[in-house]
PDB file of C-alpha atoms in Angstrom:
ATOM      1  CA  UNK A   1      52.808 105.740 145.240  1.00 62.00           C
ATOM      2  CA  UNK A   2      54.293 106.752 148.585  1.00 78.00           C
ATOM      3  CA  UNK A   3      56.394 109.903 148.814  1.00 88.00           C
ATOM      4  CA  UNK A   4      60.088 109.744 147.977  1.00 95.00           C
ATOM      5  CA  UNK A   5      62.871 109.366 150.525  1.00 96.00           C
ATOM      6  CA  UNK A   6      65.428 112.217 150.653  1.00 97.00           C
ATOM      7  CA  UNK A   7      69.031 111.728 151.788  1.00 97.00           C
ATOM      8  CA  UNK A   8      72.321 113.574 151.280  1.00 96.00           C
ATOM      9  CA  UNK A   9      75.671 112.438 149.936  1.00 93.00           C
ATOM     10  CA  UNK A  10      78.320 114.691 151.440  1.00 91.00           C
ATOM     11  CA  UNK A  11      77.882 118.417 150.913  1.00 93.00           C
ATOM     12  CA  UNK A  12      77.006 118.432 147.218  1.00 97.00           C
ATOM     13  CA  UNK A  13      74.500 115.675 146.486  1.00 98.00           C
ATOM     14  CA  UNK A  14      70.798 115.212 147.181  1.00 98.00           C
ATOM     15  CA  UNK A  15      69.472 111.690 146.588  1.00 97.00           C
ATOM     16  CA  UNK A  16      65.752 111.272 145.898  1.00 97.00           C
ATOM     17  CA  UNK A  17      64.555 107.658 146.101  1.00 97.00           C
ATOM     18  CA  UNK A  18      61.102 107.415 144.561  1.00 96.00           C
ATOM     19  CA  UNK A  19      60.799 103.663 145.113  1.00 94.00           C
ATOM     20  CA  UNK A  20      62.874 100.772 146.443  1.00 91.00           C
ATOM     21  CA  UNK A  21      62.043  98.718 143.368  1.00 88.00           C
ATOM     22  CA  UNK A  22      61.965  99.462 139.669  1.00 86.00           C
ATOM     23  CA  UNK A  23      58.559  99.835 138.025  1.00 89.00           C
ATOM     24  CA  UNK A  24      57.260 101.763 135.042  1.00 91.00           C
ATOM     25  CA  UNK A  25      55.277 104.036 137.373  1.00 91.00           C
ATOM     26  CA  UNK A  26      58.324 104.780 139.552  1.00 93.00           C
ATOM     27  CA  UNK A  27      60.514 105.490 136.544  1.00 93.00           C
ATOM     28  CA  UNK A  28      57.846 107.732 135.014  1.00 93.00           C
ATOM     29  CA  UNK A  29      57.722 109.765 138.255  1.00 94.00           C
ATOM     30  CA  UNK A  30      61.515 110.112 138.217  1.00 95.00           C
ATOM     31  CA  UNK A  31      61.368 111.357 134.629  1.00 94.00           C
ATOM     32  CA  UNK A  32      58.701 113.928 135.459  1.00 94.00           C
ATOM     33  CA  UNK A  33      60.597 115.238 138.511  1.00 95.00           C
ATOM     34  CA  UNK A  34      63.874 115.478 136.578  1.00 95.00           C
ATOM     35  CA  UNK A  35      62.284 117.318 133.650  1.00 94.00           C
ATOM     36  CA  UNK A  36      60.361 119.710 135.894  1.00 94.00           C
ATOM     37  CA  UNK A  37      63.486 120.438 137.945  1.00 96.00           C
ATOM     38  CA  UNK A  38      65.468 121.100 134.787  1.00 94.00           C
ATOM     39  CA  UNK A  39      62.841 123.586 133.615  1.00 94.00           C
ATOM     40  CA  UNK A  40      63.101 125.472 136.925  1.00 93.00           C
ATOM     41  CA  UNK A  41      66.769 126.389 136.212  1.00 94.00           C
ATOM     42  CA  UNK A  42      67.549 126.686 139.927  1.00 95.00           C
ATOM     43  CA  UNK A  43      70.765 128.576 140.605  1.00 96.00           C
ATOM     44  CA  UNK A  44      73.277 126.240 142.175  1.00 97.00           C
ATOM     45  CA  UNK A  45      71.988 123.023 140.606  1.00 97.00           C
ATOM     46  CA  UNK A  46      74.909 121.578 138.660  1.00 97.00           C
ATOM     47  CA  UNK A  47      73.653 118.237 137.406  1.00 95.00           C
ATOM     48  CA  UNK A  48      70.477 116.140 137.452  1.00 96.00           C
ATOM     49  CA  UNK A  49      70.978 112.383 137.065  1.00 94.00           C
ATOM     50  CA  UNK A  50      67.734 110.376 136.772  1.00 95.00           C
ATOM     51  CA  UNK A  51      67.994 106.621 137.325  1.00 94.00           C
ATOM     52  CA  UNK A  52      65.667 103.613 137.333  1.00 94.00           C
ATOM     53  CA  UNK A  53      63.688 104.573 140.442  1.00 95.00           C
ATOM     54  CA  UNK A  54      65.600 107.535 141.861  1.00 96.00           C
ATOM     55  CA  UNK A  55      67.505 110.644 140.911  1.00 96.00           C
ATOM     56  CA  UNK A  56      70.723 112.226 142.151  1.00 97.00           C
ATOM     57  CA  UNK A  57      71.093 116.002 142.140  1.00 98.00           C
ATOM     58  CA  UNK A  58      74.493 117.650 142.372  1.00 98.00           C
ATOM     59  CA  UNK A  59      74.447 121.209 143.676  1.00 98.00           C
ATOM     60  CA  UNK A  60      76.730 123.968 144.925  1.00 98.00           C
ATOM     61  CA  UNK A  61      75.907 124.561 148.626  1.00 97.00           C
ATOM     62  CA  UNK A  62      77.500 128.020 148.441  1.00 97.00           C
ATOM     63  CA  UNK A  63      74.840 129.034 145.906  1.00 97.00           C
ATOM     64  CA  UNK A  64      71.770 127.157 147.107  1.00 97.00           C
ATOM     65  CA  UNK A  65      71.224 125.924 150.664  1.00 96.00           C
ATOM     66  CA  UNK A  66      70.546 122.170 150.929  1.00 96.00           C
ATOM     67  CA  UNK A  67      67.250 122.795 152.725  1.00 96.00           C
ATOM     68  CA  UNK A  68      66.075 125.225 150.046  1.00 97.00           C
ATOM     69  CA  UNK A  69      66.905 122.725 147.303  1.00 97.00           C
ATOM     70  CA  UNK A  70      65.109 119.935 149.122  1.00 97.00           C
ATOM     71  CA  UNK A  71      62.043 122.133 149.608  1.00 97.00           C
ATOM     72  CA  UNK A  72      61.982 122.912 145.885  1.00 97.00           C
ATOM     73  CA  UNK A  73      62.314 119.276 144.869  1.00 97.00           C
ATOM     74  CA  UNK A  74      59.643 118.196 147.352  1.00 97.00           C
ATOM     75  CA  UNK A  75      57.285 120.771 145.845  1.00 96.00           C
ATOM     76  CA  UNK A  76      58.012 119.417 142.383  1.00 96.00           C
ATOM     77  CA  UNK A  77      57.477 115.860 143.576  1.00 95.00           C
ATOM     78  CA  UNK A  78      54.117 116.796 145.096  1.00 94.00           C
ATOM     79  CA  UNK A  79      53.097 118.550 141.891  1.00 93.00           C
ATOM     80  CA  UNK A  80      53.926 115.654 139.564  1.00 92.00           C
ATOM     81  CA  UNK A  81      52.612 112.849 141.789  1.00 88.00           C
ATOM     82  CA  UNK A  82      49.327 114.636 142.438  1.00 86.00           C
ATOM     83  CA  UNK A  83      48.892 115.507 138.779  1.00 85.00           C
ATOM     84  CA  UNK A  84      46.695 113.437 136.482  1.00 82.00           C
ATOM     85  CA  UNK A  85      49.296 113.821 133.723  1.00 83.00           C
ATOM     86  CA  UNK A  86      50.517 110.480 132.390  1.00 89.00           C
ATOM     87  CA  UNK A  87      52.072 111.702 129.130  1.00 92.00           C
ATOM     88  CA  UNK A  88      55.616 112.819 128.314  1.00 92.00           C
ATOM     89  CA  UNK A  89      57.033 113.884 124.930  1.00 94.00           C
ATOM     90  CA  UNK A  90      59.834 111.569 123.837  1.00 96.00           C
ATOM     91  CA  UNK A  91      61.077 109.577 120.817  1.00 96.00           C
ATOM     92  CA  UNK A  92      60.871 106.038 119.512  1.00 97.00           C
ATOM     93  CA  UNK A  93      64.177 104.847 118.043  1.00 97.00           C
ATOM     94  CA  UNK A  94      64.746 101.752 115.916  1.00 97.00           C
ATOM     95  CA  UNK A  95      67.971  99.891 116.735  1.00 98.00           C
ATOM     96  CA  UNK A  96      69.182  97.293 114.178  1.00 98.00           C
ATOM     97  CA  UNK A  97      70.700  94.263 115.953  1.00 98.00           C
ATOM     98  CA  UNK A  98      72.528  91.249 114.577  1.00 98.00           C
ATOM     99  CA  UNK A  99      71.413  88.571 117.030  1.00 98.00           C
ATOM    100  CA  UNK A 100      73.486  85.421 117.585  1.00 97.00           C
ATOM    101  CA  UNK A 101      76.433  87.100 115.866  1.00 97.00           C
ATOM    102  CA  UNK A 102      80.074  85.908 115.669  1.00 96.00           C
ATOM    103  CA  UNK A 103      81.477  88.929 117.560  1.00 96.00           C
ATOM    104  CA  UNK A 104      79.678  88.244 120.828  1.00 96.00           C
ATOM    105  CA  UNK A 105      79.928  84.480 120.211  1.00 95.00           C
ATOM    106  CA  UNK A 106      83.720  84.772 120.282  1.00 96.00           C
ATOM    107  CA  UNK A 107      83.582  86.637 123.600  1.00 96.00           C
ATOM    108  CA  UNK A 108      81.131  84.069 124.976  1.00 94.00           C
ATOM    109  CA  UNK A 109      83.538  81.269 124.056  1.00 93.00           C
ATOM    110  CA  UNK A 110      86.304  82.876 126.141  1.00 94.00           C
ATOM    111  CA  UNK A 111      84.180  83.292 129.265  1.00 95.00           C
ATOM    112  CA  UNK A 112      82.342  80.050 129.984  1.00 91.00           C
ATOM    113  CA  UNK A 113      84.237  77.916 132.471  1.00 90.00           C
ATOM    114  CA  UNK A 114      84.251  79.594 135.866  1.00 90.00           C
ATOM    115  CA  UNK A 115      82.215  82.561 134.661  1.00 92.00           C
ATOM    116  CA  UNK A 116      78.856  81.216 133.499  1.00 94.00           C
ATOM    117  CA  UNK A 117      76.013  79.238 135.060  1.00 93.00           C
ATOM    118  CA  UNK A 118      75.875  76.855 132.081  1.00 92.00           C
ATOM    119  CA  UNK A 119      79.252  76.448 130.331  1.00 90.00           C
ATOM    120  CA  UNK A 120      77.803  73.915 127.880  1.00 87.00           C
ATOM    121  CA  UNK A 121      75.777  76.353 125.757  1.00 85.00           C
ATOM    122  CA  UNK A 122      75.717  80.022 124.840  1.00 93.00           C
ATOM    123  CA  UNK A 123      73.977  82.985 126.452  1.00 96.00           C
ATOM    124  CA  UNK A 124      70.925  82.830 124.175  1.00 97.00           C
ATOM    125  CA  UNK A 125      70.379  79.139 124.916  1.00 95.00           C
ATOM    126  CA  UNK A 126      70.655  79.825 128.639  1.00 96.00           C
ATOM    127  CA  UNK A 127      68.300  82.825 128.463  1.00 97.00           C
ATOM    128  CA  UNK A 128      65.688  80.740 126.616  1.00 97.00           C
ATOM    129  CA  UNK A 129      65.892  77.994 129.227  1.00 96.00           C
ATOM    130  CA  UNK A 130      65.534  80.224 132.296  1.00 96.00           C
ATOM    131  CA  UNK A 131      62.568  82.007 130.692  1.00 96.00           C
ATOM    132  CA  UNK A 132      60.785  78.778 129.796  1.00 96.00           C
ATOM    133  CA  UNK A 133      61.061  79.364 126.050  1.00 96.00           C
ATOM    134  CA  UNK A 134      61.505  76.668 123.452  1.00 96.00           C
ATOM    135  CA  UNK A 135      64.862  77.762 122.063  1.00 96.00           C
ATOM    136  CA  UNK A 136      67.147  80.709 121.287  1.00 96.00           C
ATOM    137  CA  UNK A 137      64.986  81.767 118.334  1.00 97.00           C
ATOM    138  CA  UNK A 138      61.953  82.051 120.589  1.00 97.00           C
ATOM    139  CA  UNK A 139      63.924  84.171 123.034  1.00 97.00           C
ATOM    140  CA  UNK A 140      65.124  86.473 120.232  1.00 97.00           C
ATOM    141  CA  UNK A 141      61.509  86.973 119.106  1.00 97.00           C
ATOM    142  CA  UNK A 142      60.421  87.817 122.650  1.00 96.00           C
ATOM    143  CA  UNK A 143      63.354  90.218 122.959  1.00 97.00           C
ATOM    144  CA  UNK A 144      62.643  92.297 119.860  1.00 96.00           C
ATOM    145  CA  UNK A 145      58.867  92.069 119.411  1.00 95.00           C
ATOM    146  CA  UNK A 146      57.939  94.473 122.237  1.00 95.00           C
ATOM    147  CA  UNK A 147      59.471  97.959 122.660  1.00 97.00           C
ATOM    148  CA  UNK A 148      61.644  99.005 125.591  1.00 97.00           C
ATOM    149  CA  UNK A 149      61.832 102.259 127.560  1.00 96.00           C
ATOM    150  CA  UNK A 150      65.209 103.799 128.448  1.00 97.00           C
ATOM    151  CA  UNK A 151      64.979 104.008 132.218  1.00 95.00           C
ATOM    152  CA  UNK A 152      68.404 105.604 132.707  1.00 94.00           C
ATOM    153  CA  UNK A 153      71.691 106.325 130.934  1.00 95.00           C
ATOM    154  CA  UNK A 154      74.946 105.844 132.750  1.00 91.00           C
ATOM    155  CA  UNK A 155      77.311 103.612 134.674  1.00 87.00           C
ATOM    156  CA  UNK A 156      79.397 103.736 131.484  1.00 91.00           C
ATOM    157  CA  UNK A 157      79.173 106.858 129.316  1.00 91.00           C
ATOM    158  CA  UNK A 158      76.237 106.621 126.929  1.00 94.00           C
ATOM    159  CA  UNK A 159      75.086 103.180 128.086  1.00 96.00           C
ATOM    160  CA  UNK A 160      71.248 102.857 128.169  1.00 97.00           C
ATOM    161  CA  UNK A 161      69.382 100.688 130.664  1.00 96.00           C
ATOM    162  CA  UNK A 162      66.100  99.548 129.118  1.00 96.00           C
ATOM    163  CA  UNK A 163      62.940  98.086 130.618  1.00 94.00           C
ATOM    164  CA  UNK A 164      60.596  96.137 128.343  1.00 95.00           C
ATOM    165  CA  UNK A 165      57.059  97.465 127.999  1.00 95.00           C
ATOM    166  CA  UNK A 166      55.277  94.242 128.891  1.00 93.00           C
ATOM    167  CA  UNK A 167      53.464  93.142 132.040  1.00 88.00           C
ATOM    168  CA  UNK A 168      55.599  91.668 134.807  1.00 84.00           C
ATOM    169  CA  UNK A 169      54.443  88.142 134.066  1.00 85.00           C
ATOM    170  CA  UNK A 170      56.107  88.357 130.638  1.00 88.00           C
ATOM    171  CA  UNK A 171      59.248  90.269 131.601  1.00 91.00           C
ATOM    172  CA  UNK A 172      62.397  88.599 130.306  1.00 95.00           C
ATOM    173  CA  UNK A 173      64.681  87.989 133.280  1.00 95.00           C
ATOM    174  CA  UNK A 174      68.191  86.563 133.090  1.00 96.00           C
ATOM    175  CA  UNK A 175      70.807  86.538 135.878  1.00 96.00           C
ATOM    176  CA  UNK A 176      74.192  88.102 135.284  1.00 96.00           C
ATOM    177  CA  UNK A 177      77.302  85.978 134.838  1.00 96.00           C
ATOM    178  CA  UNK A 178      78.513  84.289 138.021  1.00 95.00           C
ATOM    179  CA  UNK A 179      81.736  86.277 137.701  1.00 95.00           C
ATOM    180  CA  UNK A 180      82.227  89.426 135.575  1.00 94.00           C
ATOM    181  CA  UNK A 181      84.069  89.167 132.267  1.00 95.00           C
ATOM    182  CA  UNK A 182      87.174  91.250 131.646  1.00 96.00           C
ATOM    183  CA  UNK A 183      86.063  91.921 128.066  1.00 96.00           C
ATOM    184  CA  UNK A 184      82.850  92.833 126.252  1.00 97.00           C
ATOM    185  CA  UNK A 185      82.699  94.000 122.644  1.00 97.00           C
ATOM    186  CA  UNK A 186      81.391  97.531 121.999  1.00 97.00           C
ATOM    187  CA  UNK A 187      77.694  97.652 121.016  1.00 98.00           C
ATOM    188  CA  UNK A 188      76.983  94.279 122.607  1.00 98.00           C
ATOM    189  CA  UNK A 189      73.290  93.914 123.404  1.00 98.00           C
ATOM    190  CA  UNK A 190      73.249  92.501 126.912  1.00 97.00           C
ATOM    191  CA  UNK A 191      70.769  91.584 129.622  1.00 97.00           C
ATOM    192  CA  UNK A 192      70.916  91.368 133.412  1.00 96.00           C
ATOM    193  CA  UNK A 193      67.931  90.902 135.699  1.00 94.00           C
ATOM    194  CA  UNK A 194      65.029  92.541 133.828  1.00 92.00           C
ATOM    195  CA  UNK A 195      67.185  95.162 132.090  1.00 95.00           C
ATOM    196  CA  UNK A 196      68.556  95.229 128.561  1.00 97.00           C
ATOM    197  CA  UNK A 197      71.617  97.334 127.796  1.00 97.00           C
ATOM    198  CA  UNK A 198      73.814  98.242 124.852  1.00 98.00           C
ATOM    199  CA  UNK A 199      77.477  98.419 125.832  1.00 97.00           C
ATOM    200  CA  UNK A 200      78.622 101.776 124.492  1.00 96.00           C
ATOM    201  CA  UNK A 201      82.353 100.977 124.684  1.00 96.00           C
ATOM    202  CA  UNK A 202      84.573  97.921 125.015  1.00 95.00           C
ATOM    203  CA  UNK A 203      85.207  96.876 128.590  1.00 94.00           C
ATOM    204  CA  UNK A 204      84.383  94.568 131.463  1.00 95.00           C
ATOM    205  CA  UNK A 205      80.836  93.328 131.938  1.00 95.00           C
ATOM    206  CA  UNK A 206      78.639  90.700 133.493  1.00 96.00           C
ATOM    207  CA  UNK A 207      75.401  90.780 131.487  1.00 97.00           C
ATOM    208  CA  UNK A 208      74.344  87.925 129.210  1.00 97.00           C
ATOM    209  CA  UNK A 209      75.181  88.686 125.557  1.00 97.00           C
ATOM    210  CA  UNK A 210      72.608  88.225 122.774  1.00 97.00           C
ATOM    211  CA  UNK A 211      73.846  90.183 119.763  1.00 98.00           C
ATOM    212  CA  UNK A 212      75.513  93.337 118.527  1.00 98.00           C
ATOM    213  CA  UNK A 213      73.984  96.663 117.499  1.00 98.00           C
ATOM    214  CA  UNK A 214      74.899  97.773 113.996  1.00 97.00           C
ATOM    215  CA  UNK A 215      75.711 101.449 114.638  1.00 97.00           C
ATOM    216  CA  UNK A 216      77.429 103.509 117.372  1.00 96.00           C
ATOM    217  CA  UNK A 217      75.464 105.037 120.237  1.00 97.00           C
ATOM    218  CA  UNK A 218      78.290 107.096 121.777  1.00 96.00           C
ATOM    219  CA  UNK A 219      80.584 109.626 120.059  1.00 94.00           C
ATOM    220  CA  UNK A 220      83.160 110.927 122.596  1.00 91.00           C
ATOM    221  CA  UNK A 221      84.971 112.918 119.883  1.00 92.00           C
ATOM    222  CA  UNK A 222      82.071 115.393 119.910  1.00 90.00           C
ATOM    223  CA  UNK A 223      82.773 116.475 123.477  1.00 91.00           C
ATOM    224  CA  UNK A 224      83.510 120.200 123.612  1.00 90.00           C
ATOM    225  CA  UNK A 225      82.194 120.846 120.088  1.00 92.00           C
ATOM    226  CA  UNK A 226      79.027 122.545 118.897  1.00 90.00           C
ATOM    227  CA  UNK A 227      77.608 119.039 118.282  1.00 89.00           C
ATOM    228  CA  UNK A 228      78.128 117.872 121.860  1.00 89.00           C
ATOM    229  CA  UNK A 229      74.393 117.318 122.355  1.00 87.00           C
ATOM    230  CA  UNK A 230      74.704 114.448 119.831  1.00 90.00           C
ATOM    231  CA  UNK A 231      77.538 112.748 121.711  1.00 94.00           C
ATOM    232  CA  UNK A 232      75.117 110.345 123.454  1.00 95.00           C
ATOM    233  CA  UNK A 233      72.237 108.886 121.449  1.00 96.00           C
ATOM    234  CA  UNK A 234      69.850 107.847 124.195  1.00 97.00           C
ATOM    235  CA  UNK A 235      68.017 109.901 126.813  1.00 94.00           C
ATOM    236  CA  UNK A 236      65.871 108.675 129.715  1.00 93.00           C
ATOM    237  CA  UNK A 237      62.313 108.205 128.504  1.00 94.00           C
ATOM    238  CA  UNK A 238      63.258 107.198 124.949  1.00 96.00           C
ATOM    239  CA  UNK A 239      61.384 104.201 123.527  1.00 97.00           C
ATOM    240  CA  UNK A 240      63.558 101.618 121.763  1.00 98.00           C
ATOM    241  CA  UNK A 241      62.463  99.070 119.181  1.00 97.00           C
ATOM    242  CA  UNK A 242      65.083  96.437 118.365  1.00 98.00           C
ATOM    243  CA  UNK A 243      65.004  95.234 114.755  1.00 97.00           C
ATOM    244  CA  UNK A 244      66.788  91.973 113.888  1.00 98.00           C
ATOM    245  CA  UNK A 245      69.116  92.102 110.882  1.00 98.00           C
ATOM    246  CA  UNK A 246      71.239  89.493 109.141  1.00 97.00           C
ATOM    247  CA  UNK A 247      74.931  89.773 108.306  1.00 97.00           C
ATOM    248  CA  UNK A 248      74.447  91.421 104.895  1.00 97.00           C
ATOM    249  CA  UNK A 249      72.399  94.299 106.306  1.00 98.00           C
ATOM    250  CA  UNK A 250      74.713  94.619 109.297  1.00 98.00           C
ATOM    251  CA  UNK A 251      77.684  95.032 106.909  1.00 97.00           C
ATOM    252  CA  UNK A 252      75.759  97.574 104.813  1.00 97.00           C
ATOM    253  CA  UNK A 253      74.962  99.649 107.893  1.00 97.00           C
ATOM    254  CA  UNK A 254      78.615  99.466 108.903  1.00 96.00           C
ATOM    255  CA  UNK A 255      79.550 100.921 105.516  1.00 97.00           C
ATOM    256  CA  UNK A 256      77.049 103.749 105.998  1.00 97.00           C
ATOM    257  CA  UNK A 257      78.539 104.454 109.428  1.00 96.00           C
ATOM    258  CA  UNK A 258      82.029 104.629 107.895  1.00 95.00           C
ATOM    259  CA  UNK A 259      80.750 106.974 105.181  1.00 96.00           C
ATOM    260  CA  UNK A 260      78.983 109.170 107.740  1.00 93.00           C
ATOM    261  CA  UNK A 261      75.595 108.656 106.097  1.00 95.00           C
ATOM    262  CA  UNK A 262      73.863 106.374 108.625  1.00 96.00           C
ATOM    263  CA  UNK A 263      71.002 107.832 110.635  1.00 95.00           C
ATOM    264  CA  UNK A 264      68.911 106.020 113.217  1.00 96.00           C
ATOM    265  CA  UNK A 265      65.213 105.849 112.353  1.00 96.00           C
ATOM    266  CA  UNK A 266      63.459 107.836 115.052  1.00 95.00           C
ATOM    267  CA  UNK A 267      60.130 109.586 115.477  1.00 96.00           C
ATOM    268  CA  UNK A 268      58.918 112.069 118.117  1.00 96.00           C
ATOM    269  CA  UNK A 269      55.970 110.666 120.090  1.00 96.00           C
ATOM    270  CA  UNK A 270      53.957 111.329 123.219  1.00 95.00           C
ATOM    271  CA  UNK A 271      54.369 108.358 125.549  1.00 95.00           C
ATOM    272  CA  UNK A 272      51.337 107.656 127.732  1.00 94.00           C
ATOM    273  CA  UNK A 273      52.258 105.671 130.838  1.00 93.00           C
ATOM    274  CA  UNK A 274      48.630 104.922 131.768  1.00 93.00           C
ATOM    275  CA  UNK A 275      47.903 103.488 128.332  1.00 94.00           C
ATOM    276  CA  UNK A 276      51.101 101.441 128.455  1.00 93.00           C
ATOM    277  CA  UNK A 277      50.007  99.910 131.760  1.00 91.00           C
ATOM    278  CA  UNK A 278      46.367  99.370 130.813  1.00 92.00           C
ATOM    279  CA  UNK A 279      46.498  98.468 127.108  1.00 93.00           C
ATOM    280  CA  UNK A 280      49.759  96.527 126.906  1.00 91.00           C
ATOM    281  CA  UNK A 281      50.337  94.943 123.504  1.00 92.00           C
ATOM    282  CA  UNK A 282      47.700  97.097 121.794  1.00 94.00           C
ATOM    283  CA  UNK A 283      49.494 100.276 122.800  1.00 94.00           C
ATOM    284  CA  UNK A 284      52.893  98.785 121.950  1.00 95.00           C
ATOM    285  CA  UNK A 285      51.661  98.117 118.417  1.00 94.00           C
ATOM    286  CA  UNK A 286      50.627 101.746 118.105  1.00 94.00           C
ATOM    287  CA  UNK A 287      54.053 102.903 119.285  1.00 94.00           C
ATOM    288  CA  UNK A 288      55.883 100.693 116.784  1.00 94.00           C
ATOM    289  CA  UNK A 289      53.597 101.730 113.934  1.00 93.00           C
ATOM    290  CA  UNK A 290      54.752 105.318 114.446  1.00 92.00           C
ATOM    291  CA  UNK A 291      58.109 104.238 113.010  1.00 89.00           C
ATOM    292  CA  UNK A 292      56.456 102.787 109.926  1.00 82.00           C
ATOM    293  CA  UNK A 293      54.365 105.899 109.349  1.00 72.00           C
ATOM    294  CA  UNK A 294      57.009 108.567 109.911  1.00 60.00           C
ATOM    295  CA  UNK A 295      60.357 106.837 110.489  1.00 54.00           C
ATOM    296  CA  UNK A 296      63.360 108.774 109.244  1.00 55.00           C
TER     297      UNK A 296
END
């Protein structure tokens, strides 16, 4: 990969653009730079925000000079891009999803005419058509069978952007709505371009809607408490495996959430970017099997 492009946003922000387009390799480099920078604990660095193919660093220019910060980040970039390391410690998390559910179906019904490319069907039907799949069931299978990597968290608090770990030829791609909706149910599993998301809160949105996750991913009430690190479920670099559930299991999980007893199944793993690129489905199977061996 070519070296990153460095620009400034006002007096307090350094923008590091690793690539102009999203790729697994670009996102992996962003993750490595962000983690290495965090471990350096540079005085004056306030916040590190990794994204799909770039990262934004907020700093205090009265504590660290912009040029000194840029020099440090460039050194880190050189170190990680020249390194043979292709492995990062992370987690694989299983996310139960009720696909083709009545909650998102009701929202879909309110935003067809004037909002959607094909007002005659629903979002799953449209997604199957544009991806050359037989029907909505085939699209759902393609959506949940392969794991996804969380490429960034943001835009809305706690909202994960996810990139499917398949080769580009098999990437699911669906355009956003022609015009954004004014309403989206919380925990809606959506898709825009090549990215899947889970809407962490209710609000406006323009991604196609395929189902609803069964348990919360964002807990704003924990802000300022000793459990604040659990406020947001996902972190960049997490691996996500969607698991389809029917209504009965969705309702049971909802009861566990209400009782405070629900826990996401997750397992610590070492994610190997080179193996993901070279071995594809074989490596994906190994990742998913980690949940079956040690899921908790």
